[in-house]
């Protein structure tokens, strides 16, 4: 699987950075995007074959910039990983919610994966056997109190992934829903000592994608989903205040 083109949104920090490292070490061209140029350049200096694109996926112009850059490379896309995400805490009763934050979560977490997938389908089809991976969350099924918008976007991503998989049957493009446990990243700072390291999570994701898995569940997610199926109210109580 050498010399392929991998696209990773949010590929300069956290889980994305570890995914970038792993695919770079395999000799692939890895196109990453992010909002912070310094972080992107740092990753390019560290790992061979990295092509950074500074783009804000919350903005339509940023999404177009990434799509245009990928078309300019004129290479089939073998793997597209939608990893970029933002999460804000909201207190609707307390009046501490800004419309701008809601719009950003919706744009980065849900609109961007949908639009980018559609716009990049021609390059994915050129690969012959490609895959699109969406990093969703256990919160897509069992939400928490503090981040209802984030949970809603992840539910949307997970359902879009399944619906897209139905549409792409027989096209040569596979679709994977990646559902991680809590990962030790900036987003999860200070929230539990049972979180997976970004390196461990990335290694398991890459292994699952190598196998062509449609669903990749990491850590305690399998047990949580089983609990939700058998005793949903208990599952909701467990994650409500997480």
PDB file of C-alpha atoms in Angstrom:
ATOM      1  CA  UNK A   1       0.000   0.000   0.000  1.00  0.00           C
ATOM      2  CA  UNK A   2       3.006   2.228  -0.554  1.00  0.00           C
ATOM      3  CA  UNK A   3       2.952   5.639  -2.175  1.00  0.00           C
ATOM      4  CA  UNK A   4      -0.744   6.354  -1.822  1.00  0.00           C
ATOM      5  CA  UNK A   5      -2.411   9.668  -1.036  1.00  0.00           C
ATOM      6  CA  UNK A   6      -3.975  10.041   2.395  1.00  0.00           C
ATOM      7  CA  UNK A   7      -5.969  13.128   3.384  1.00  0.00           C
ATOM      8  CA  UNK A   8      -6.439  13.877   7.088  1.00  0.00           C
ATOM      9  CA  UNK A   9      -8.367  16.882   8.340  1.00  0.00           C
ATOM     10  CA  UNK A  10      -7.055  18.177  11.639  1.00  0.00           C
ATOM     11  CA  UNK A  11      -3.869  16.267  10.880  1.00  0.00           C
ATOM     12  CA  UNK A  12      -1.431  18.469  12.811  1.00  0.00           C
ATOM     13  CA  UNK A  13      -2.547  17.906  16.402  1.00  0.00           C
ATOM     14  CA  UNK A  14      -3.764  15.152  18.701  1.00  0.00           C
ATOM     15  CA  UNK A  15      -5.134  12.028  17.066  1.00  0.00           C
ATOM     16  CA  UNK A  16      -4.700  13.532  13.601  1.00  0.00           C
ATOM     17  CA  UNK A  17      -1.004  14.078  14.164  1.00  0.00           C
ATOM     18  CA  UNK A  18      -0.523  10.463  15.204  1.00  0.00           C
ATOM     19  CA  UNK A  19      -2.413   9.249  12.146  1.00  0.00           C
ATOM     20  CA  UNK A  20      -0.216  11.502  10.012  1.00  0.00           C
ATOM     21  CA  UNK A  21       2.903  10.051  11.598  1.00  0.00           C
ATOM     22  CA  UNK A  22       1.845   6.456  11.004  1.00  0.00           C
ATOM     23  CA  UNK A  23       0.935   6.952   7.363  1.00  0.00           C
ATOM     24  CA  UNK A  24       4.052   9.029   6.735  1.00  0.00           C
ATOM     25  CA  UNK A  25       6.211   6.254   8.164  1.00  0.00           C
ATOM     26  CA  UNK A  26       4.662   3.913   5.610  1.00  0.00           C
ATOM     27  CA  UNK A  27       5.870   6.125   2.787  1.00  0.00           C
ATOM     28  CA  UNK A  28       2.564   7.684   1.789  1.00  0.00           C
ATOM     29  CA  UNK A  29       1.875  11.258   0.761  1.00  0.00           C
ATOM     30  CA  UNK A  30      -0.218  12.695   3.597  1.00  0.00           C
ATOM     31  CA  UNK A  31      -2.191  15.866   2.943  1.00  0.00           C
ATOM     32  CA  UNK A  32      -3.199  17.519   6.202  1.00  0.00           C
ATOM     33  CA  UNK A  33      -5.213  20.607   6.923  1.00  0.00           C
ATOM     34  CA  UNK A  34      -5.622  22.809   9.964  1.00  0.00           C
ATOM     35  CA  UNK A  35      -6.091  26.403  11.038  1.00  0.00           C
ATOM     36  CA  UNK A  36      -2.654  26.957  12.593  1.00  0.00           C
ATOM     37  CA  UNK A  37       0.191  27.358  10.125  1.00  0.00           C
ATOM     38  CA  UNK A  38       2.917  26.879  12.745  1.00  0.00           C
ATOM     39  CA  UNK A  39       1.519  23.505  13.771  1.00  0.00           C
ATOM     40  CA  UNK A  40       1.225  22.422  10.144  1.00  0.00           C
ATOM     41  CA  UNK A  41       4.796  23.427   9.360  1.00  0.00           C
ATOM     42  CA  UNK A  42       6.075  21.625  12.440  1.00  0.00           C
ATOM     43  CA  UNK A  43       4.478  18.394  11.267  1.00  0.00           C
ATOM     44  CA  UNK A  44       5.829  18.863   7.740  1.00  0.00           C
ATOM     45  CA  UNK A  45       9.348  19.259   9.173  1.00  0.00           C
ATOM     46  CA  UNK A  46       8.996  16.110  11.283  1.00  0.00           C
ATOM     47  CA  UNK A  47       7.417  13.667   8.862  1.00  0.00           C
ATOM     48  CA  UNK A  48       8.300  12.931   5.249  1.00  0.00           C
ATOM     49  CA  UNK A  49       5.730  13.269   2.501  1.00  0.00           C
ATOM     50  CA  UNK A  50       3.438  15.652   4.370  1.00  0.00           C
ATOM     51  CA  UNK A  51       1.628  18.324   2.352  1.00  0.00           C
ATOM     52  CA  UNK A  52       0.118  20.965   4.676  1.00  0.00           C
ATOM     53  CA  UNK A  53      -2.882  23.084   3.741  1.00  0.00           C
ATOM     54  CA  UNK A  54      -3.787  25.938   6.066  1.00  0.00           C
ATOM     55  CA  UNK A  55      -7.593  26.092   5.890  1.00  0.00           C
ATOM     56  CA  UNK A  56     -10.402  26.889   8.299  1.00  0.00           C
ATOM     57  CA  UNK A  57     -13.069  24.256   7.721  1.00  0.00           C
ATOM     58  CA  UNK A  58     -15.623  26.362   9.589  1.00  0.00           C
ATOM     59  CA  UNK A  59     -15.707  28.679   6.568  1.00  0.00           C
ATOM     60  CA  UNK A  60     -16.945  27.815   3.090  1.00  0.00           C
ATOM     61  CA  UNK A  61     -13.851  29.517   1.668  1.00  0.00           C
ATOM     62  CA  UNK A  62     -11.605  27.291   3.761  1.00  0.00           C
ATOM     63  CA  UNK A  63     -13.343  24.142   2.612  1.00  0.00           C
ATOM     64  CA  UNK A  64     -13.069  25.273  -1.016  1.00  0.00           C
ATOM     65  CA  UNK A  65      -9.373  26.051  -0.544  1.00  0.00           C
ATOM     66  CA  UNK A  66      -8.694  22.486   0.612  1.00  0.00           C
ATOM     67  CA  UNK A  67     -10.714  20.958  -2.217  1.00  0.00           C
ATOM     68  CA  UNK A  68      -8.989  23.145  -4.813  1.00  0.00           C
ATOM     69  CA  UNK A  69      -5.546  22.260  -3.452  1.00  0.00           C
ATOM     70  CA  UNK A  70      -6.312  18.555  -3.634  1.00  0.00           C
ATOM     71  CA  UNK A  71      -7.531  18.847  -7.210  1.00  0.00           C
ATOM     72  CA  UNK A  72      -4.373  20.801  -8.073  1.00  0.00           C
ATOM     73  CA  UNK A  73      -2.270  17.871  -6.831  1.00  0.00           C
ATOM     74  CA  UNK A  74      -4.038  15.810  -9.506  1.00  0.00           C
ATOM     75  CA  UNK A  75      -3.627  12.542  -7.617  1.00  0.00           C
ATOM     76  CA  UNK A  76      -6.232   9.918  -6.722  1.00  0.00           C
ATOM     77  CA  UNK A  77      -7.202   9.977  -3.049  1.00  0.00           C
ATOM     78  CA  UNK A  78      -6.886   6.533  -1.503  1.00  0.00           C
ATOM     79  CA  UNK A  79      -8.023   7.424   1.999  1.00  0.00           C
ATOM     80  CA  UNK A  80      -9.904  10.454   3.311  1.00  0.00           C
ATOM     81  CA  UNK A  81     -10.079  10.728   7.109  1.00  0.00           C
ATOM     82  CA  UNK A  82     -12.481  13.293   8.546  1.00  0.00           C
ATOM     83  CA  UNK A  83     -10.841  13.869  11.910  1.00  0.00           C
ATOM     84  CA  UNK A  84     -11.151  17.625  12.539  1.00  0.00           C
ATOM     85  CA  UNK A  85     -13.667  18.575  15.215  1.00  0.00           C
ATOM     86  CA  UNK A  86     -14.404  21.243  17.789  1.00  0.00           C
ATOM     87  CA  UNK A  87     -16.387  20.991  21.005  1.00  0.00           C
ATOM     88  CA  UNK A  88     -17.843  23.789  23.115  1.00  0.00           C
ATOM     89  CA  UNK A  89     -19.689  23.641  26.402  1.00  0.00           C
ATOM     90  CA  UNK A  90     -23.127  25.255  26.298  1.00  0.00           C
ATOM     91  CA  UNK A  91     -25.434  26.419  29.076  1.00  0.00           C
ATOM     92  CA  UNK A  92     -28.652  27.368  27.336  1.00  0.00           C
ATOM     93  CA  UNK A  93     -30.553  28.255  30.516  1.00  0.00           C
ATOM     94  CA  UNK A  94     -27.651  30.314  31.777  1.00  0.00           C
ATOM     95  CA  UNK A  95     -27.491  32.380  28.611  1.00  0.00           C
ATOM     96  CA  UNK A  96     -23.856  31.451  28.010  1.00  0.00           C
ATOM     97  CA  UNK A  97     -24.283  30.260  24.423  1.00  0.00           C
ATOM     98  CA  UNK A  98     -22.951  32.191  21.466  1.00  0.00           C
ATOM     99  CA  UNK A  99     -24.513  31.607  18.054  1.00  0.00           C
ATOM    100  CA  UNK A 100     -21.028  31.784  16.544  1.00  0.00           C
ATOM    101  CA  UNK A 101     -19.898  28.768  18.568  1.00  0.00           C
ATOM    102  CA  UNK A 102     -22.914  26.741  17.510  1.00  0.00           C
ATOM    103  CA  UNK A 103     -22.311  27.622  13.861  1.00  0.00           C
ATOM    104  CA  UNK A 104     -18.646  26.657  14.155  1.00  0.00           C
ATOM    105  CA  UNK A 105     -19.425  23.258  15.670  1.00  0.00           C
ATOM    106  CA  UNK A 106     -21.998  22.524  12.987  1.00  0.00           C
ATOM    107  CA  UNK A 107     -19.686  23.637  10.180  1.00  0.00           C
ATOM    108  CA  UNK A 108     -16.502  21.867  11.277  1.00  0.00           C
ATOM    109  CA  UNK A 109     -18.038  18.691  12.672  1.00  0.00           C
ATOM    110  CA  UNK A 110     -20.855  18.044  10.207  1.00  0.00           C
ATOM    111  CA  UNK A 111     -20.988  20.352   7.179  1.00  0.00           C
ATOM    112  CA  UNK A 112     -17.290  20.007   6.340  1.00  0.00           C
ATOM    113  CA  UNK A 113     -17.193  16.175   6.289  1.00  0.00           C
ATOM    114  CA  UNK A 114     -20.295  16.056   4.103  1.00  0.00           C
ATOM    115  CA  UNK A 115     -19.216  18.760   1.647  1.00  0.00           C
ATOM    116  CA  UNK A 116     -15.612  17.589   1.393  1.00  0.00           C
ATOM    117  CA  UNK A 117     -16.664  14.008   0.716  1.00  0.00           C
ATOM    118  CA  UNK A 118     -19.008  15.074  -2.065  1.00  0.00           C
ATOM    119  CA  UNK A 119     -16.469  17.427  -3.651  1.00  0.00           C
ATOM    120  CA  UNK A 120     -13.670  14.857  -3.477  1.00  0.00           C
ATOM    121  CA  UNK A 121     -15.625  11.873  -4.807  1.00  0.00           C
ATOM    122  CA  UNK A 122     -14.070  12.236  -8.299  1.00  0.00           C
ATOM    123  CA  UNK A 123     -10.567  11.840  -6.818  1.00  0.00           C
ATOM    124  CA  UNK A 124     -11.666   8.973  -4.584  1.00  0.00           C
ATOM    125  CA  UNK A 125     -13.174   7.142  -7.569  1.00  0.00           C
ATOM    126  CA  UNK A 126      -9.906   7.531  -9.471  1.00  0.00           C
ATOM    127  CA  UNK A 127      -8.135   5.439  -6.839  1.00  0.00           C
ATOM    128  CA  UNK A 128     -10.079   2.343  -7.818  1.00  0.00           C
ATOM    129  CA  UNK A 129     -10.278   1.143  -4.219  1.00  0.00           C
ATOM    130  CA  UNK A 130     -10.603   4.027  -1.780  1.00  0.00           C
ATOM    131  CA  UNK A 131     -12.059   4.616   1.665  1.00  0.00           C
ATOM    132  CA  UNK A 132     -13.636   7.491   3.568  1.00  0.00           C
ATOM    133  CA  UNK A 133     -13.363   7.390   7.359  1.00  0.00           C
ATOM    134  CA  UNK A 134     -15.415   9.554   9.706  1.00  0.00           C
ATOM    135  CA  UNK A 135     -14.215   9.967  13.287  1.00  0.00           C
ATOM    136  CA  UNK A 136     -17.446  10.179  15.245  1.00  0.00           C
ATOM    137  CA  UNK A 137     -17.884   9.580  18.979  1.00  0.00           C
ATOM    138  CA  UNK A 138     -19.630   7.401  21.543  1.00  0.00           C
ATOM    139  CA  UNK A 139     -21.504  10.621  22.313  1.00  0.00           C
ATOM    140  CA  UNK A 140     -23.264  10.195  18.983  1.00  0.00           C
ATOM    141  CA  UNK A 141     -25.406   7.545  20.662  1.00  0.00           C
ATOM    142  CA  UNK A 142     -25.171   8.438  24.354  1.00  0.00           C
ATOM    143  CA  UNK A 143     -24.936  12.236  24.728  1.00  0.00           C
ATOM    144  CA  UNK A 144     -23.641  14.269  27.633  1.00  0.00           C
ATOM    145  CA  UNK A 145     -25.178  17.291  29.300  1.00  0.00           C
ATOM    146  CA  UNK A 146     -22.445  19.858  28.719  1.00  0.00           C
ATOM    147  CA  UNK A 147     -22.014  19.584  24.934  1.00  0.00           C
ATOM    148  CA  UNK A 148     -25.389  18.930  23.242  1.00  0.00           C
ATOM    149  CA  UNK A 149     -24.384  20.535  19.934  1.00  0.00           C
ATOM    150  CA  UNK A 150     -21.205  18.464  19.659  1.00  0.00           C
ATOM    151  CA  UNK A 151     -23.194  15.303  20.438  1.00  0.00           C
ATOM    152  CA  UNK A 152     -25.754  16.195  17.789  1.00  0.00           C
ATOM    153  CA  UNK A 153     -23.069  16.750  15.144  1.00  0.00           C
ATOM    154  CA  UNK A 154     -21.445  13.406  15.912  1.00  0.00           C
ATOM    155  CA  UNK A 155     -24.799  11.652  15.647  1.00  0.00           C
ATOM    156  CA  UNK A 156     -25.194  13.320  12.264  1.00  0.00           C
ATOM    157  CA  UNK A 157     -21.730  12.221  11.147  1.00  0.00           C
ATOM    158  CA  UNK A 158     -22.351   8.617  12.168  1.00  0.00           C
ATOM    159  CA  UNK A 159     -25.675   8.471  10.341  1.00  0.00           C
ATOM    160  CA  UNK A 160     -24.264  10.192   7.276  1.00  0.00           C
ATOM    161  CA  UNK A 161     -21.471   7.612   7.173  1.00  0.00           C
ATOM    162  CA  UNK A 162     -23.952   4.754   7.131  1.00  0.00           C
ATOM    163  CA  UNK A 163     -26.197   6.381   4.536  1.00  0.00           C
ATOM    164  CA  UNK A 164     -23.196   7.178   2.343  1.00  0.00           C
ATOM    165  CA  UNK A 165     -22.033   3.567   2.636  1.00  0.00           C
ATOM    166  CA  UNK A 166     -25.368   2.457   1.198  1.00  0.00           C
ATOM    167  CA  UNK A 167     -25.028   4.863  -1.732  1.00  0.00           C
ATOM    168  CA  UNK A 168     -21.445   3.848  -2.512  1.00  0.00           C
ATOM    169  CA  UNK A 169     -22.016   0.096  -2.555  1.00  0.00           C
ATOM    170  CA  UNK A 170     -20.332  -1.308  -5.648  1.00  0.00           C
ATOM    171  CA  UNK A 171     -18.432   1.917  -6.370  1.00  0.00           C
ATOM    172  CA  UNK A 172     -15.080   0.743  -4.996  1.00  0.00           C
ATOM    173  CA  UNK A 173     -15.239   3.321  -2.181  1.00  0.00           C
ATOM    174  CA  UNK A 174     -15.662   1.991   1.343  1.00  0.00           C
ATOM    175  CA  UNK A 175     -16.960   4.003   4.286  1.00  0.00           C
ATOM    176  CA  UNK A 176     -15.842   3.600   7.888  1.00  0.00           C
ATOM    177  CA  UNK A 177     -17.378   5.001  11.067  1.00  0.00           C
ATOM    178  CA  UNK A 178     -14.626   5.323  13.678  1.00  0.00           C
ATOM    179  CA  UNK A 179     -16.012   5.526  17.219  1.00  0.00           C
ATOM    180  CA  UNK A 180     -13.228   6.208  19.705  1.00  0.00           C
ATOM    181  CA  UNK A 181     -13.272   6.080  23.455  1.00  0.00           C
ATOM    182  CA  UNK A 182     -12.057   9.215  25.235  1.00  0.00           C
ATOM    183  CA  UNK A 183      -8.633  10.064  23.809  1.00  0.00           C
ATOM    184  CA  UNK A 184      -5.914  12.005  25.597  1.00  0.00           C
ATOM    185  CA  UNK A 185      -5.982  15.093  23.412  1.00  0.00           C
ATOM    186  CA  UNK A 186      -6.394  18.804  24.035  1.00  0.00           C
ATOM    187  CA  UNK A 187     -10.172  18.418  23.731  1.00  0.00           C
ATOM    188  CA  UNK A 188     -10.230  15.803  26.522  1.00  0.00           C
ATOM    189  CA  UNK A 189      -7.784  17.498  28.897  1.00  0.00           C
ATOM    190  CA  UNK A 190      -8.548  16.714  32.540  1.00  0.00           C
ATOM    191  CA  UNK A 191     -11.407  14.322  31.792  1.00  0.00           C
ATOM    192  CA  UNK A 192     -10.508  10.937  33.149  1.00  0.00           C
ATOM    193  CA  UNK A 193      -7.554   8.627  33.569  1.00  0.00           C
ATOM    194  CA  UNK A 194      -8.991   5.807  31.443  1.00  0.00           C
ATOM    195  CA  UNK A 195      -8.590   7.677  28.186  1.00  0.00           C
ATOM    196  CA  UNK A 196      -6.629   6.133  25.319  1.00  0.00           C
ATOM    197  CA  UNK A 197      -3.403   7.770  24.246  1.00  0.00           C
ATOM    198  CA  UNK A 198      -3.559   9.377  20.829  1.00  0.00           C
ATOM    199  CA  UNK A 199      -0.821   7.020  19.667  1.00  0.00           C
ATOM    200  CA  UNK A 200      -2.687   3.907  20.774  1.00  0.00           C
ATOM    201  CA  UNK A 201      -5.943   5.115  19.246  1.00  0.00           C
ATOM    202  CA  UNK A 202      -4.245   5.929  15.932  1.00  0.00           C
ATOM    203  CA  UNK A 203      -2.567   2.524  15.790  1.00  0.00           C
ATOM    204  CA  UNK A 204      -5.889   0.755  16.277  1.00  0.00           C
ATOM    205  CA  UNK A 205      -7.634   2.944  13.712  1.00  0.00           C
ATOM    206  CA  UNK A 206      -4.969   2.290  11.086  1.00  0.00           C
ATOM    207  CA  UNK A 207      -5.187  -1.460  11.758  1.00  0.00           C
ATOM    208  CA  UNK A 208      -8.962  -1.366  11.323  1.00  0.00           C
ATOM    209  CA  UNK A 209      -8.726   0.635   8.118  1.00  0.00           C
ATOM    210  CA  UNK A 210      -6.134  -1.808   6.787  1.00  0.00           C
ATOM    211  CA  UNK A 211      -8.702  -4.548   7.273  1.00  0.00           C
ATOM    212  CA  UNK A 212     -11.393  -2.555   5.507  1.00  0.00           C
ATOM    213  CA  UNK A 213     -13.596  -2.384   8.599  1.00  0.00           C
ATOM    214  CA  UNK A 214     -16.870  -0.506   8.219  1.00  0.00           C
ATOM    215  CA  UNK A 215     -17.053   0.170  11.961  1.00  0.00           C
ATOM    216  CA  UNK A 216     -14.120   0.686  14.313  1.00  0.00           C
ATOM    217  CA  UNK A 217     -14.936   0.909  18.015  1.00  0.00           C
ATOM    218  CA  UNK A 218     -12.146   1.688  20.424  1.00  0.00           C
ATOM    219  CA  UNK A 219     -11.715   1.139  24.140  1.00  0.00           C
ATOM    220  CA  UNK A 220     -14.940   0.876  26.143  1.00  0.00           C
ATOM    221  CA  UNK A 221     -17.222   1.878  23.271  1.00  0.00           C
ATOM    222  CA  UNK A 222     -18.331  -1.677  22.489  1.00  0.00           C
ATOM    223  CA  UNK A 223     -19.425  -2.228  26.099  1.00  0.00           C
ATOM    224  CA  UNK A 224     -21.176   1.149  26.204  1.00  0.00           C
ATOM    225  CA  UNK A 225     -23.123   0.426  23.023  1.00  0.00           C
ATOM    226  CA  UNK A 226     -24.118  -2.992  24.382  1.00  0.00           C
ATOM    227  CA  UNK A 227     -25.282  -1.353  27.608  1.00  0.00           C
ATOM    228  CA  UNK A 228     -27.241   1.200  25.595  1.00  0.00           C
ATOM    229  CA  UNK A 229     -28.962  -1.575  23.677  1.00  0.00           C
ATOM    230  CA  UNK A 230     -29.856  -3.571  26.795  1.00  0.00           C
ATOM    231  CA  UNK A 231     -30.391  -0.832  29.369  1.00  0.00           C
ATOM    232  CA  UNK A 232     -30.455   2.564  27.652  1.00  0.00           C
ATOM    233  CA  UNK A 233     -31.443   4.611  30.710  1.00  0.00           C
ATOM    234  CA  UNK A 234     -28.391   3.381  32.606  1.00  0.00           C
ATOM    235  CA  UNK A 235     -26.128   4.218  29.662  1.00  0.00           C
ATOM    236  CA  UNK A 236     -27.573   7.724  29.559  1.00  0.00           C
ATOM    237  CA  UNK A 237     -26.967   8.202  33.287  1.00  0.00           C
ATOM    238  CA  UNK A 238     -23.372   6.998  32.980  1.00  0.00           C
ATOM    239  CA  UNK A 239     -22.438   9.589  30.341  1.00  0.00           C
ATOM    240  CA  UNK A 240     -24.801  12.415  31.285  1.00  0.00           C
ATOM    241  CA  UNK A 241     -22.254  14.273  33.423  1.00  0.00           C
ATOM    242  CA  UNK A 242     -19.099  13.015  31.716  1.00  0.00           C
TER     243      UNK A 242
END
